[in-house]
mmCIF file of N, CA, C and O in Angstrom:
data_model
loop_
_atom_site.group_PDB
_atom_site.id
_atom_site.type_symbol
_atom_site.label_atom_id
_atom_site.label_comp_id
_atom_site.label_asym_id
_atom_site.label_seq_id
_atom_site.Cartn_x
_atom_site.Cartn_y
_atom_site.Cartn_z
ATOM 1 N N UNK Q 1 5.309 7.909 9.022
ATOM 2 C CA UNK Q 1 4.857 9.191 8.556
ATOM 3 C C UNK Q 1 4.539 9.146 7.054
ATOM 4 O O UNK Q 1 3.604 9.770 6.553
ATOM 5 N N UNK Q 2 5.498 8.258 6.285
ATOM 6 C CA UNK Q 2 4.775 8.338 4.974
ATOM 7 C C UNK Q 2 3.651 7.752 4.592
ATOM 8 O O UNK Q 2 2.816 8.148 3.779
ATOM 9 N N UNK Q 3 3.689 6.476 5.428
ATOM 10 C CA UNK Q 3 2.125 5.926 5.197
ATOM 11 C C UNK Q 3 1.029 6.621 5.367
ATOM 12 O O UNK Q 3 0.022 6.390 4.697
ATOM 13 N N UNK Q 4 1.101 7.803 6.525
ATOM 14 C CA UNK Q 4 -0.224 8.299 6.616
ATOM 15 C C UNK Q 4 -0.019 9.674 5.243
ATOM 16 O O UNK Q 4 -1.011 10.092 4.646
ATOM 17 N N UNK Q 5 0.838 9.993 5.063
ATOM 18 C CA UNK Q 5 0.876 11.000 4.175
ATOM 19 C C UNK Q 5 0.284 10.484 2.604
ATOM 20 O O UNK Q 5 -0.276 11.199 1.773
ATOM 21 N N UNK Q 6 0.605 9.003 2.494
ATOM 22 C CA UNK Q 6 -0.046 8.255 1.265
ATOM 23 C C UNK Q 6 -1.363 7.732 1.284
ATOM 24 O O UNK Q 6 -2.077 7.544 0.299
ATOM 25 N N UNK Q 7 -1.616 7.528 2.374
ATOM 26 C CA UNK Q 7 -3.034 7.286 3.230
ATOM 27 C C UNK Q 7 -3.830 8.289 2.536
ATOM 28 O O UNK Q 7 -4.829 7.961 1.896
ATOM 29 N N UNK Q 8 -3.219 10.154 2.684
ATOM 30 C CA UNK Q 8 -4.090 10.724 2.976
ATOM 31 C C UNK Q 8 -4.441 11.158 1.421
ATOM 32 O O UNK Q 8 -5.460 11.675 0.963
ATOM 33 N N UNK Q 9 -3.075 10.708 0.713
ATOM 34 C CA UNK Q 9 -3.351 11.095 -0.803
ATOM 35 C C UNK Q 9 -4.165 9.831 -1.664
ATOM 36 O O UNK Q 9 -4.532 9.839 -2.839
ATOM 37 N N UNK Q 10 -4.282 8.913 -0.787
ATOM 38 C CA UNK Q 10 -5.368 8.465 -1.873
ATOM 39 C C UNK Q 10 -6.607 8.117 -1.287
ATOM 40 O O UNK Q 10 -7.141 7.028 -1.496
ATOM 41 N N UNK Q 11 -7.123 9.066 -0.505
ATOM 42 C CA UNK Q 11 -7.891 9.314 -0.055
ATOM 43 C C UNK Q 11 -8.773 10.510 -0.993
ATOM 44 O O UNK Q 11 -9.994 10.526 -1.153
ATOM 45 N N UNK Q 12 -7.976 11.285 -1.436
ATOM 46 C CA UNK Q 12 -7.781 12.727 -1.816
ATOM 47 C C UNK Q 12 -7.783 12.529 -3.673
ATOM 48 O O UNK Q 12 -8.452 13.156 -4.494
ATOM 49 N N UNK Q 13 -7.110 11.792 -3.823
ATOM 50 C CA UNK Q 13 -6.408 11.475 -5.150
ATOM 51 C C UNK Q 13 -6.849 9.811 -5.466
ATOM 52 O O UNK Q 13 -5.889 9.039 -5.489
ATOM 53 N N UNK Q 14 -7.920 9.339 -5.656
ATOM 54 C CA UNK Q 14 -8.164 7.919 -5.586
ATOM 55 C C UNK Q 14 -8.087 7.191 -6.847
ATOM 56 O O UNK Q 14 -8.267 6.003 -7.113
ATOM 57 N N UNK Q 15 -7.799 8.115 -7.494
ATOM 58 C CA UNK Q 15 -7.667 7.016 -9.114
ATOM 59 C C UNK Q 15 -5.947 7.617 -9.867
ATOM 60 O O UNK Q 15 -5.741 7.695 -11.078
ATOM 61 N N UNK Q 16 -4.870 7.984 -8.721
ATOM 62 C CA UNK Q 16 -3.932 8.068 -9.533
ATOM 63 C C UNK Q 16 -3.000 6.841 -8.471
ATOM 64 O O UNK Q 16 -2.880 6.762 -7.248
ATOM 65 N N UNK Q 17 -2.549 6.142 -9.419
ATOM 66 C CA UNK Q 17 -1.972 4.423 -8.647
ATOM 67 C C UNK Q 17 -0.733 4.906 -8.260
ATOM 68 O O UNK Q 17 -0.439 4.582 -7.109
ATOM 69 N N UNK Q 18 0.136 5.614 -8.879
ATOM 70 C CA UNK Q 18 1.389 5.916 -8.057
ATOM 71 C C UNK Q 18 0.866 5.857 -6.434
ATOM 72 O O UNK Q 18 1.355 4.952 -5.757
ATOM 73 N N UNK Q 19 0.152 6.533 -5.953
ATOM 74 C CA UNK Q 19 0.223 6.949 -4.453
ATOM 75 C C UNK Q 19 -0.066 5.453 -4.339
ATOM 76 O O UNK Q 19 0.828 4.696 -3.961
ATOM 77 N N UNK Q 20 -1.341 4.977 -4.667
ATOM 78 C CA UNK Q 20 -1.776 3.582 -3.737
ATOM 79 C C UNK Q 20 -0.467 2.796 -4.321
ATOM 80 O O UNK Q 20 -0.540 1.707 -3.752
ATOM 81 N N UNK Q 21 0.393 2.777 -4.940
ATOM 82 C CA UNK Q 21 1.905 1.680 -5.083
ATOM 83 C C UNK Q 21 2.414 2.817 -4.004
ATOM 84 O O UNK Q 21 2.630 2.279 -2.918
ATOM 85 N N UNK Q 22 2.621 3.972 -3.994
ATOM 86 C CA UNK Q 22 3.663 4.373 -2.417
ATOM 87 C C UNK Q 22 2.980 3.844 -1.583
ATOM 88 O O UNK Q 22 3.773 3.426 -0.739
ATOM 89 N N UNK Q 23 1.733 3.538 -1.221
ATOM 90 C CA UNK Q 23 1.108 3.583 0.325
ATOM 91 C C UNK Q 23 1.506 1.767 0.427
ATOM 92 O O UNK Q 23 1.758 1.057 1.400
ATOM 93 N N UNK Q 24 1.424 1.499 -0.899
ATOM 94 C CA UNK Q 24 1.525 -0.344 -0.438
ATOM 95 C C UNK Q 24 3.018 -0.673 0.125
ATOM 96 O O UNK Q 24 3.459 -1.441 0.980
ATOM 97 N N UNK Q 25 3.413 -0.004 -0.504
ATOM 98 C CA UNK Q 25 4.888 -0.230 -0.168
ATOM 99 C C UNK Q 25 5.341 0.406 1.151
ATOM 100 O O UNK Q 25 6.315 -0.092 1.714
ATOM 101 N N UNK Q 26 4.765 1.388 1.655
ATOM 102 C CA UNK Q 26 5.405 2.278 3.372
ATOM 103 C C UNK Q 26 4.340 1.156 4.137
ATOM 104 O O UNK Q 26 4.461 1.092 5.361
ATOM 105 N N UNK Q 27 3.837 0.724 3.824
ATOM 106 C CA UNK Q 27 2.385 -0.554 4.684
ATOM 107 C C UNK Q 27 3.243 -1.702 4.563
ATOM 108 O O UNK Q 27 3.417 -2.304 5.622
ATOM 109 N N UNK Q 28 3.735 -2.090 3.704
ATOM 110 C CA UNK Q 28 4.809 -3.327 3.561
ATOM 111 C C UNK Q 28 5.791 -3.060 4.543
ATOM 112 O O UNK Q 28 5.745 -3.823 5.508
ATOM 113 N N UNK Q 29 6.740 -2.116 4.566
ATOM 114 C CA UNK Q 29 7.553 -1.890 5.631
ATOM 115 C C UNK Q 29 7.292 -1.620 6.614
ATOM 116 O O UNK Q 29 8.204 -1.408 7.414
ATOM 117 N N UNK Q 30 5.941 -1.501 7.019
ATOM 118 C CA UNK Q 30 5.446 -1.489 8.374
ATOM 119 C C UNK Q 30 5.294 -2.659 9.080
ATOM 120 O O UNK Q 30 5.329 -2.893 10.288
ATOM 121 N N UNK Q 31 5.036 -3.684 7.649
ATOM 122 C CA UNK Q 31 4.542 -4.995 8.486
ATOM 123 C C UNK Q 31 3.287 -5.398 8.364
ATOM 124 O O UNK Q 31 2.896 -6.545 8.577
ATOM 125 N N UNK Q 32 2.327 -4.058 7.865
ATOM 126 C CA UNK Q 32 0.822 -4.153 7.462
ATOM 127 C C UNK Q 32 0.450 -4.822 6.125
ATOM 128 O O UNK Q 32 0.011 -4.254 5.125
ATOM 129 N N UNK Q 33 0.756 -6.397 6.324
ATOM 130 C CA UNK Q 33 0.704 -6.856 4.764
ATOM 131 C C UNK Q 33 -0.613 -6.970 4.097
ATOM 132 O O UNK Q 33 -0.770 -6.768 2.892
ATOM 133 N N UNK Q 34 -1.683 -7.345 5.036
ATOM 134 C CA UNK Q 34 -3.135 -6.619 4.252
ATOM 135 C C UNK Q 34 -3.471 -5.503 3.815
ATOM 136 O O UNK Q 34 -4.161 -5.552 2.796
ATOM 137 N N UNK Q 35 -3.169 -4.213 4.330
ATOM 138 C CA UNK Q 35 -3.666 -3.453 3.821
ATOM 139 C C UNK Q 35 -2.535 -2.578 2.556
ATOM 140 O O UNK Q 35 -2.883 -1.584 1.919
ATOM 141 N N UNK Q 36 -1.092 -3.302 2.439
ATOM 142 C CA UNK Q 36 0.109 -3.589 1.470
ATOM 143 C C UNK Q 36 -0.769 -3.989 0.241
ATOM 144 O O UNK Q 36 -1.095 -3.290 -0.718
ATOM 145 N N UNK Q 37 -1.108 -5.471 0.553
ATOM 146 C CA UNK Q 37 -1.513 -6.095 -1.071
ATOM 147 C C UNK Q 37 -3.319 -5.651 -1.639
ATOM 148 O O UNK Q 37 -3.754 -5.784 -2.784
ATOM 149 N N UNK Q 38 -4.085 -5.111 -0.408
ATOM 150 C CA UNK Q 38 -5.275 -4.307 -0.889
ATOM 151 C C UNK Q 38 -4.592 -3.203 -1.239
ATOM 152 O O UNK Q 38 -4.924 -3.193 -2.425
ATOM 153 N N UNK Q 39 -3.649 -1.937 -1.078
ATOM 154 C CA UNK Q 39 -3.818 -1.106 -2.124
ATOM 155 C C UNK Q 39 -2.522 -1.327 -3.222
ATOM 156 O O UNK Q 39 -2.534 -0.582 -4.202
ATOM 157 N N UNK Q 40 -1.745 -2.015 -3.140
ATOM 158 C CA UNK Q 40 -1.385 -2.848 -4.398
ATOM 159 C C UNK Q 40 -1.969 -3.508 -5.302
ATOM 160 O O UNK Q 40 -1.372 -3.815 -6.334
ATOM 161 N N UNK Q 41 -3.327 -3.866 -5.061
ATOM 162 C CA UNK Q 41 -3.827 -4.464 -5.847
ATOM 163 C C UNK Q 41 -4.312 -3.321 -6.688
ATOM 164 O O UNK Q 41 -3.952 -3.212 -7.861
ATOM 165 N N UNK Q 42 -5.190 -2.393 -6.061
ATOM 166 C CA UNK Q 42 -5.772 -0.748 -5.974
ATOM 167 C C UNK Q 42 -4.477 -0.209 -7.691
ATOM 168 O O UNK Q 42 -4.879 -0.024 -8.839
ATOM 169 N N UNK Q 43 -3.477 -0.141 -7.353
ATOM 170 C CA UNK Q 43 -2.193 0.192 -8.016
ATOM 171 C C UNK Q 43 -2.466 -0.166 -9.262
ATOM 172 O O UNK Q 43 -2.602 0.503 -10.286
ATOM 173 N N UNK Q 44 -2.553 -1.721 -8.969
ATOM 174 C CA UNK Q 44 -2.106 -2.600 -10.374
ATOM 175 C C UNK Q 44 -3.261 -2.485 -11.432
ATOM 176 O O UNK Q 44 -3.065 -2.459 -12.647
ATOM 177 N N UNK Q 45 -4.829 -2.401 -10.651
ATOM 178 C CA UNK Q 45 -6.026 -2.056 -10.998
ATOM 179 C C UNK Q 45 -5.994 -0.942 -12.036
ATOM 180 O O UNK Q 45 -6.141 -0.983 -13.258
ATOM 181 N N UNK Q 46 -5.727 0.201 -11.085
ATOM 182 C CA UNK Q 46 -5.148 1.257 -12.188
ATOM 183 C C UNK Q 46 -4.536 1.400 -13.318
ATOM 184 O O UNK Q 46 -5.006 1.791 -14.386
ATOM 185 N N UNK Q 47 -3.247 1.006 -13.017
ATOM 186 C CA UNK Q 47 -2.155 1.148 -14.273
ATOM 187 C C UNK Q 47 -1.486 -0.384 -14.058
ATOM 188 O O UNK Q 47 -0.522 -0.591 -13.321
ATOM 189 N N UNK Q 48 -2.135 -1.349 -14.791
ATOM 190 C CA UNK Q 48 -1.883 -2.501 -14.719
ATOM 191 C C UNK Q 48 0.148 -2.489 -15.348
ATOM 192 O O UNK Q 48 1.190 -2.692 -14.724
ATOM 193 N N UNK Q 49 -0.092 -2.202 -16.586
ATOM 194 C CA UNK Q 49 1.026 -2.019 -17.342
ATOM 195 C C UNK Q 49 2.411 -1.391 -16.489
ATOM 196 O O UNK Q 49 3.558 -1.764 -16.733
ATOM 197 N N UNK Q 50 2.118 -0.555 -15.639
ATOM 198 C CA UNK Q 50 3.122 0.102 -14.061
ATOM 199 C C UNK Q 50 3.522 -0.731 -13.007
ATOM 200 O O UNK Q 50 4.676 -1.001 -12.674
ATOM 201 N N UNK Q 51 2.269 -1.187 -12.418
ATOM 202 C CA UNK Q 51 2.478 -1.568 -11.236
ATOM 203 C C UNK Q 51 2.046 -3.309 -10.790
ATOM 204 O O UNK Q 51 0.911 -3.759 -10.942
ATOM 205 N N UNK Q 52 3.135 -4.049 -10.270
ATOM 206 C CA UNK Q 52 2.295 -5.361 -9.835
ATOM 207 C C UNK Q 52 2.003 -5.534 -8.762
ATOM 208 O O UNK Q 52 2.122 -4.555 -8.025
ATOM 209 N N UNK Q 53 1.534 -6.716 -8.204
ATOM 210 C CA UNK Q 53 -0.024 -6.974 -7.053
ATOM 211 C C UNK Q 53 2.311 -7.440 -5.722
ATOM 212 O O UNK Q 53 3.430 -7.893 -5.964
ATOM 213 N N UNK Q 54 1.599 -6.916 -4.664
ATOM 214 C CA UNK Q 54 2.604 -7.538 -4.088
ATOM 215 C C UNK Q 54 2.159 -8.410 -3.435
ATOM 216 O O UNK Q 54 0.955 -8.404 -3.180
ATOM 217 N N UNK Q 55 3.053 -9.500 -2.933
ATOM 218 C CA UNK Q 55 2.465 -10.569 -2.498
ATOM 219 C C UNK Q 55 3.004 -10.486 -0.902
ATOM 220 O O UNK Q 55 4.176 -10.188 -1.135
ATOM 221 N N UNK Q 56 2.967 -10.514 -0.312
ATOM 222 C CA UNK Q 56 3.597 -10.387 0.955
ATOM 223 C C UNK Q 56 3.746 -11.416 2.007
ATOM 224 O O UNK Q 56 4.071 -11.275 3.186
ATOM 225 N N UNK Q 57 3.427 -12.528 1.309
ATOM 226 C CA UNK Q 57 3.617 -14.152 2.061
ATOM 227 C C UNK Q 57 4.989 -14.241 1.787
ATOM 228 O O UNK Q 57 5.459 -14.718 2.820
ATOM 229 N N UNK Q 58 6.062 -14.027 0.853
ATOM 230 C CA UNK Q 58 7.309 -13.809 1.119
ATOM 231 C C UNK Q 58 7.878 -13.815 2.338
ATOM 232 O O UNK Q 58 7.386 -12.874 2.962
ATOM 233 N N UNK Q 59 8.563 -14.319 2.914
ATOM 234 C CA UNK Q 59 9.250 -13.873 4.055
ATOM 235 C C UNK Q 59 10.189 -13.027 3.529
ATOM 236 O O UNK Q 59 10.135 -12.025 4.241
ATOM 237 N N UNK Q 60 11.119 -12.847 2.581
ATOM 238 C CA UNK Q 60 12.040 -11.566 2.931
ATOM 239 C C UNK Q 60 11.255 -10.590 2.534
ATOM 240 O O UNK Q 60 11.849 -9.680 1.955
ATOM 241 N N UNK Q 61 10.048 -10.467 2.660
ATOM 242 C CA UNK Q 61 9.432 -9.011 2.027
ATOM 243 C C UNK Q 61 8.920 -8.012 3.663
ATOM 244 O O UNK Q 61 8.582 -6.830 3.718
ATOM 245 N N UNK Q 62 9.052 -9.133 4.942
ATOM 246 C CA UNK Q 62 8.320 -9.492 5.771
ATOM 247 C C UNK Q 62 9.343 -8.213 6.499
ATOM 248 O O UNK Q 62 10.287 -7.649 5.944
ATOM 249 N N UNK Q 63 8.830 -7.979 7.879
ATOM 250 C CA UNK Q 63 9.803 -6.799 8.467
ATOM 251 C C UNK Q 63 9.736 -7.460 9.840
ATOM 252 O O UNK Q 63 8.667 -7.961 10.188
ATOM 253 N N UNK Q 64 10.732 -7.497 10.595
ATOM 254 C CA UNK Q 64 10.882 -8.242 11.932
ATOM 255 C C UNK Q 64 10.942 -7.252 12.879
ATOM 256 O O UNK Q 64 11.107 -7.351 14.095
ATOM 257 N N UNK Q 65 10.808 -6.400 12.266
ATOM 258 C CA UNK Q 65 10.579 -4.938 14.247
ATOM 259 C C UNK Q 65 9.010 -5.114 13.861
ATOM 260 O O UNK Q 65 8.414 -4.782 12.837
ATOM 261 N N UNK Q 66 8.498 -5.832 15.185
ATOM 262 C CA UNK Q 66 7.029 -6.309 15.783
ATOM 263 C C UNK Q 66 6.520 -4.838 16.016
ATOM 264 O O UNK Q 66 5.316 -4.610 15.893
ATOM 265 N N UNK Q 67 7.608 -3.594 16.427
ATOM 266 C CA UNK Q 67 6.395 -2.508 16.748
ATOM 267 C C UNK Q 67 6.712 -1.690 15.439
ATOM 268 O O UNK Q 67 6.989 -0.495 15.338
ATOM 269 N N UNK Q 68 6.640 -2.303 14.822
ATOM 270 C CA UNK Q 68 6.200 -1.067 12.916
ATOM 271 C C UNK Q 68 4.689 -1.730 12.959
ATOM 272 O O UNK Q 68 3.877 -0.959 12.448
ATOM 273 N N UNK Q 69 4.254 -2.635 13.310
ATOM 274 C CA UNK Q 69 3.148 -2.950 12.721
ATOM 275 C C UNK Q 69 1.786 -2.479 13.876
ATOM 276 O O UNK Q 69 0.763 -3.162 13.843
ATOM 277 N N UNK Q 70 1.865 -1.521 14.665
ATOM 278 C CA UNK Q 70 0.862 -1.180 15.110
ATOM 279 C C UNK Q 70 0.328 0.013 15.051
ATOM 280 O O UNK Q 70 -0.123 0.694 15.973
ATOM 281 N N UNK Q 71 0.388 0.215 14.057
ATOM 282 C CA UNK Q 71 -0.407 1.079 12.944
ATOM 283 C C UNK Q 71 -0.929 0.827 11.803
ATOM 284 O O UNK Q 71 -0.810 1.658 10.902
ATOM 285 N N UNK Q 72 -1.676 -0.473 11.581
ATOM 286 C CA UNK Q 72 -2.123 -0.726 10.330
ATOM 287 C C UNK Q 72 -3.857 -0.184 9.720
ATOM 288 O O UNK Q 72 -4.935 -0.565 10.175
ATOM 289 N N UNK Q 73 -3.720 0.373 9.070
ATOM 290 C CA UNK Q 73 -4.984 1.578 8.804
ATOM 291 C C UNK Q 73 -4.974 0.704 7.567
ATOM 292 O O UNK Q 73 -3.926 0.280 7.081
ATOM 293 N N UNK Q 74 -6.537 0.371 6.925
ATOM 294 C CA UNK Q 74 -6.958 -0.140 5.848
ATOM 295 C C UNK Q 74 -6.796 1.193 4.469
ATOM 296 O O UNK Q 74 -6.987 2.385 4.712
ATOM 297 N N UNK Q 75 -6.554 0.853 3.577
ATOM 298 C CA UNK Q 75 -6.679 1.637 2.394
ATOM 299 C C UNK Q 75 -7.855 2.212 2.495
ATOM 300 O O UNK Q 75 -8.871 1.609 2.842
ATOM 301 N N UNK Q 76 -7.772 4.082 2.037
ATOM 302 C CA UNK Q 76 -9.097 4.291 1.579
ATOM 303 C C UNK Q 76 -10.402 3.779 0.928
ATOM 304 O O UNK Q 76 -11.500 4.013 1.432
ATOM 305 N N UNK Q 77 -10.274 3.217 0.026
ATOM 306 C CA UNK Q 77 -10.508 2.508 -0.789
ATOM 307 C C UNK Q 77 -10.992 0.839 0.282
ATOM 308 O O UNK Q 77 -11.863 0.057 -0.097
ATOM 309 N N UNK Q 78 -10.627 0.759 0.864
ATOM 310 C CA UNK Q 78 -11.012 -0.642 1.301
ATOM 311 C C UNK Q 78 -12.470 -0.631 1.996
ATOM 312 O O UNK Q 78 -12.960 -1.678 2.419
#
């Protein structure tokens, strides 16, 4: 639920990076690591000095419940 709620704010709101760093991060815990480090990148773009690029080849960054990840919606922006 928060992903789509961050989804919908930077959709709405496309040049303030807080939201695209919330949306990368509720997409990270989904499991959606592409569309995690596209609007992380989105974030860092913004307010470089705030926010960094996440990397999500990490394995502990990684989430092991297989059904969080079938909902992966690309960033507005993508």
């Amino acid at each position: 639920m928060a992903a789509e709620h961050y989804q919908a704010m930077t959709y709405r709101f496309s040049d303030i990076a807080s939201g695209w760093n919330n949306l990368a991060e509720a997409r990270l815990t989904q499991g959606c690591f592409e569309a995690a480090k596209v609007a992380s990148i989105t974030a860092n773009w913004l307010a470089p000095d705030h926010f960094f690029v996440i990397t999500p080849e990490f394995p502990a960054t990684q989430s092991s419940d297989a059904s969080m990840t079938c909902n992966c919606l690309a960033p507005a922006a993508y």
